[in-house]
PDB file of C-alpha atoms in Angstrom:
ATOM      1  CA  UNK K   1     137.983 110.785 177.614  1.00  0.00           C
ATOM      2  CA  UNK K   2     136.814 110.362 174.071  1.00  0.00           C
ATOM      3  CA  UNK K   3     138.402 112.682 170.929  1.00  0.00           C
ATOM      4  CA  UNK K   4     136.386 112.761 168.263  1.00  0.00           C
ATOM      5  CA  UNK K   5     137.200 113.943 164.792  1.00  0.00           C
ATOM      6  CA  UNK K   6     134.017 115.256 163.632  1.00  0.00           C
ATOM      7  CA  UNK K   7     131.701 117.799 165.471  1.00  0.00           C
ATOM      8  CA  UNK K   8     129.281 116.241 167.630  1.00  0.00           C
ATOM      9  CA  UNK K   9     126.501 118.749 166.709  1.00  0.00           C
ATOM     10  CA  UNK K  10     125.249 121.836 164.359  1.00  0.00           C
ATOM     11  CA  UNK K  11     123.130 124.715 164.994  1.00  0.00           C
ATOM     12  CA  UNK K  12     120.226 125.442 163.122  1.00  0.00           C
ATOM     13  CA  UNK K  13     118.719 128.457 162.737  1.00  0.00           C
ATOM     14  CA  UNK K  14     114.990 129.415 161.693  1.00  0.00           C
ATOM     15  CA  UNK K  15     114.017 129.856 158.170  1.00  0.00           C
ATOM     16  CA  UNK K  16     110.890 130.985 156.428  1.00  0.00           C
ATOM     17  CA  UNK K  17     109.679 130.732 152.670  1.00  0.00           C
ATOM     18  CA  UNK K  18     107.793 133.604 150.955  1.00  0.00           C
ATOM     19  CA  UNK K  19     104.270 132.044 149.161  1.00  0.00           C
ATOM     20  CA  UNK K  20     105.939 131.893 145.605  1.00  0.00           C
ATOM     21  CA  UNK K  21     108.924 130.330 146.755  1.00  0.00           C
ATOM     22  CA  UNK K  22     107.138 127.493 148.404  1.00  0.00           C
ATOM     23  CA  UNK K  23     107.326 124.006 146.560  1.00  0.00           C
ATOM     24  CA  UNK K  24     110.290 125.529 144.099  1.00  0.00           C
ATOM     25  CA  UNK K  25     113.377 124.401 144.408  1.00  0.00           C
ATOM     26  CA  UNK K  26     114.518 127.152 146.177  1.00  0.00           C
ATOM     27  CA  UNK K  27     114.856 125.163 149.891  1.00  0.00           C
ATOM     28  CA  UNK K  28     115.864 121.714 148.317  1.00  0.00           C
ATOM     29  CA  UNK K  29     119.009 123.411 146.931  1.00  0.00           C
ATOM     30  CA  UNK K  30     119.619 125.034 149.977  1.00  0.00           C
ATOM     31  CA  UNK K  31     119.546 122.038 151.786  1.00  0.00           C
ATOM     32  CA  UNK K  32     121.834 120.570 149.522  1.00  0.00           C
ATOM     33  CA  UNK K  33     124.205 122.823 149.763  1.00  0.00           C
ATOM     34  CA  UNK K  34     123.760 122.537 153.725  1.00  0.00           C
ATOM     35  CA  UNK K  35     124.361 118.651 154.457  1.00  0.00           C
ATOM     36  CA  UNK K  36     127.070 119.082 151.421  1.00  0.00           C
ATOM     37  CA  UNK K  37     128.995 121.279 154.079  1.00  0.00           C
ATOM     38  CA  UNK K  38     127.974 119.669 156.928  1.00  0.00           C
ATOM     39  CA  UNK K  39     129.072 116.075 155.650  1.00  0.00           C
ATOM     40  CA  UNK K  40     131.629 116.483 153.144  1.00  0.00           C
ATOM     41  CA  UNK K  41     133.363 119.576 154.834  1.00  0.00           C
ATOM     42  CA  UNK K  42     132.615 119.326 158.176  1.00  0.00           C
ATOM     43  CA  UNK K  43     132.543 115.826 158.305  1.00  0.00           C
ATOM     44  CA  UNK K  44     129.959 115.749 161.123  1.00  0.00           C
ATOM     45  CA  UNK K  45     127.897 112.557 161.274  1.00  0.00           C
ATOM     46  CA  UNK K  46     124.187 113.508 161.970  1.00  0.00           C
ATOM     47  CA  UNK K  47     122.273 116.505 160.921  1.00  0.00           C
ATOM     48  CA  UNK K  48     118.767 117.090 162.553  1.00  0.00           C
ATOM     49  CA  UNK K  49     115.902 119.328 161.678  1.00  0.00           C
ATOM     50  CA  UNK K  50     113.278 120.189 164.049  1.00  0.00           C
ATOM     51  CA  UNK K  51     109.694 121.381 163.392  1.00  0.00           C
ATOM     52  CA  UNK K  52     106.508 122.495 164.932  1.00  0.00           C
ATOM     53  CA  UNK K  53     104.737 119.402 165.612  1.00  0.00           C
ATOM     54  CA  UNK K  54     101.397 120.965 163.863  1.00  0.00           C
ATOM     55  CA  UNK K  55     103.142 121.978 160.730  1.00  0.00           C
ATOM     56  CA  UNK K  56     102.435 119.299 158.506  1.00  0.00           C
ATOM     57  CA  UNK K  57     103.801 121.363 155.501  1.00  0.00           C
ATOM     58  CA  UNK K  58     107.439 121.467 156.714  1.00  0.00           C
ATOM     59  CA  UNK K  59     107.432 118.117 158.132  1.00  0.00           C
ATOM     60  CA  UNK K  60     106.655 116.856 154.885  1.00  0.00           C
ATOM     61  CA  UNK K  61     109.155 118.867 153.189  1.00  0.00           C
ATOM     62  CA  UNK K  62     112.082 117.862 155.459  1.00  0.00           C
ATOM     63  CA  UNK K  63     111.001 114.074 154.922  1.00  0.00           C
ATOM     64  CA  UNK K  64     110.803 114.826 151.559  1.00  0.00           C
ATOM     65  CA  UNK K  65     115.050 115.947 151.856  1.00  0.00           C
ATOM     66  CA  UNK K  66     115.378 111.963 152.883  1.00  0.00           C
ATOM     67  CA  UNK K  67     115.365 112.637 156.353  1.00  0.00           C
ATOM     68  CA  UNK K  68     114.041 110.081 159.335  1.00  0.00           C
ATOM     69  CA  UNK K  69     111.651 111.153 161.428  1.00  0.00           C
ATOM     70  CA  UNK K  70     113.099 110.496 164.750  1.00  0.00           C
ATOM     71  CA  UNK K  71     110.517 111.102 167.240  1.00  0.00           C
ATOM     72  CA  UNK K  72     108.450 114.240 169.235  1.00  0.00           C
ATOM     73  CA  UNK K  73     109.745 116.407 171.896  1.00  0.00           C
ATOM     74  CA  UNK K  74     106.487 117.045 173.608  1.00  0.00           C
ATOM     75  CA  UNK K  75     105.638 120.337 175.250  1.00  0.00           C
ATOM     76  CA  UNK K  76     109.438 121.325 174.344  1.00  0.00           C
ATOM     77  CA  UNK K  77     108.874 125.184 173.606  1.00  0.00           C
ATOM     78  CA  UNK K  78     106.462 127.557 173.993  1.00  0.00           C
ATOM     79  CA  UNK K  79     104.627 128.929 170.976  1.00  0.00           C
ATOM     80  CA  UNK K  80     104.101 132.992 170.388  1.00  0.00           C
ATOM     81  CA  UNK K  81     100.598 132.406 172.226  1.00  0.00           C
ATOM     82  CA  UNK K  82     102.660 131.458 175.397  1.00  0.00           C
ATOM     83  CA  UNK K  83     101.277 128.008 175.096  1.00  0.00           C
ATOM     84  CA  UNK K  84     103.552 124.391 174.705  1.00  0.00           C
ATOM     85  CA  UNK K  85     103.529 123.028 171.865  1.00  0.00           C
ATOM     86  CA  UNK K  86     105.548 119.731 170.448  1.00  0.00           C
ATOM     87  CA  UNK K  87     108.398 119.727 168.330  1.00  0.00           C
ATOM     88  CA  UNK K  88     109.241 116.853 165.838  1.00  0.00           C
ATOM     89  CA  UNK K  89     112.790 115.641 165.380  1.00  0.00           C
ATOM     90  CA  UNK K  90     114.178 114.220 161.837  1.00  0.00           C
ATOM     91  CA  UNK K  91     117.683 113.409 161.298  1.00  0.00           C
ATOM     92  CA  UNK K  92     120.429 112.510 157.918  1.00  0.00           C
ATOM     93  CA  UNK K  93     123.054 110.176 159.198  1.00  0.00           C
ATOM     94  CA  UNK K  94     126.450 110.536 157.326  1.00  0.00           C
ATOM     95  CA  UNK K  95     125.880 106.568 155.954  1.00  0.00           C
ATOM     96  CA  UNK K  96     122.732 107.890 154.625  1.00  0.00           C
ATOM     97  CA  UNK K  97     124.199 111.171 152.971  1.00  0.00           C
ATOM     98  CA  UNK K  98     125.318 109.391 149.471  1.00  0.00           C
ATOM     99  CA  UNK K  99     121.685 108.390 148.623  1.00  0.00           C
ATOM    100  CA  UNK K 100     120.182 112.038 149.732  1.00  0.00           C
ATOM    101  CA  UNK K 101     122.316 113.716 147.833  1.00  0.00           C
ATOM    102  CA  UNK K 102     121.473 111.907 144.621  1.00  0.00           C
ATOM    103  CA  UNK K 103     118.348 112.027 145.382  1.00  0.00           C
ATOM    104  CA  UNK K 104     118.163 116.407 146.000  1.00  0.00           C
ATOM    105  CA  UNK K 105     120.107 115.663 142.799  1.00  0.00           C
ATOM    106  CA  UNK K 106     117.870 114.005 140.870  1.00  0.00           C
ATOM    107  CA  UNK K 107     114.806 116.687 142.071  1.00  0.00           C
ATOM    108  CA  UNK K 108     117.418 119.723 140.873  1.00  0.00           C
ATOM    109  CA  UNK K 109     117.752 118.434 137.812  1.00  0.00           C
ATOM    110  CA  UNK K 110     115.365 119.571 135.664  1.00  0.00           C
ATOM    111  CA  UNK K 111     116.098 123.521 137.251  1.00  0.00           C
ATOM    112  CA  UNK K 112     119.643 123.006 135.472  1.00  0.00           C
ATOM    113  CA  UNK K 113     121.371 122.933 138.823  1.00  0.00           C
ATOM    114  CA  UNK K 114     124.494 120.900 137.816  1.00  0.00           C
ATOM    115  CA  UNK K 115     126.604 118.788 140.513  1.00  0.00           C
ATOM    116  CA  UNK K 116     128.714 121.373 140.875  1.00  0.00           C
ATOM    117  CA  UNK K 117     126.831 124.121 141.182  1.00  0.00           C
ATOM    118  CA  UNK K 118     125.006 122.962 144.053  1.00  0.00           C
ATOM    119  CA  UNK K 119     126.909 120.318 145.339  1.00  0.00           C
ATOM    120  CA  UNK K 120     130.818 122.403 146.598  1.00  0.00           C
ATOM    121  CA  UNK K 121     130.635 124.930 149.432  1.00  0.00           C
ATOM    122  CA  UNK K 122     133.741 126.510 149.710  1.00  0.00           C
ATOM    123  CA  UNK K 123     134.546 128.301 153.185  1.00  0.00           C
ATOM    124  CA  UNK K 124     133.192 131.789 153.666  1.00  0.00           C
ATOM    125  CA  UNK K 125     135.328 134.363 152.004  1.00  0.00           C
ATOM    126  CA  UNK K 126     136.724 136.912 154.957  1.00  0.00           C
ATOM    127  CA  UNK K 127     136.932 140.459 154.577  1.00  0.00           C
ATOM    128  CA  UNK K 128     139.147 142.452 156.465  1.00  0.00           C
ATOM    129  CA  UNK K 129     138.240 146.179 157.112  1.00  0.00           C
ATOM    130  CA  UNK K 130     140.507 149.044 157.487  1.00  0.00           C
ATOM    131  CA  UNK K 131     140.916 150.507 161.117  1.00  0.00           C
TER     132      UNK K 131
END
């Protein structure tokens, strides 16, 4: 039996960018602030994004985070046509983390994001209702 201290894996969940937002800075800050929690809070060693295979746009965009492209899952899920389509893999290792984050860094910059604006998640604030 192994024990390991950090999670083995993350869900991700879907995402979609209006027109305007496209090419802003608007999904590399998110990002940041997503491997910041995943790495530095969670401590988890490998994050991996997954794209339709035909979607050029958001394959460059995640290797554009720093991510490695790791390969193709062919015929993995079924697109809303009912057909199978391929789905690429890219991954962030946590070794790898130090130089993506400078790097979202550096491409925040000039929108006045400071380090610490972007860079500290905090955990979710709970809100208790009254019965």
């Amino acid at each position: 039996m192994r024990v390991q201290s950090a999670p083995a894996a993350l869900g991700n969940r879907r995402h979609f960018l209006r027109a305007p937002i496209l090419g802003s800075h608007v999904n590399p800050a998110a990002k940041q602030l997503l491997l910041a929690y995943s790495f530095d809070v969670l401590d988890v060693h490998r994050v991996a994004f997954r794209c339709d295979a035909r979607n050029t746009r958001s394959a460059s965009a995640i290797q554009r985070l720093g991510a490695s492209y790791e390969g193709t899952l062919r015929g993995h899920r079924f697109a809303p046509d009912g057909s199978r389509c391929d789905t690429a893999v890219f991954s962030i290792l946590r070794e790898e983390w130090p130089h993506v984050r400078e790097s979202l860094l550096g491409r925040l910059a000039p929108f006045e994001l400071a380090d610490n604006q972007c860079a500290y998640v905090a955990e979710p604030a709970r809100t208790e209702h009254a019965a």
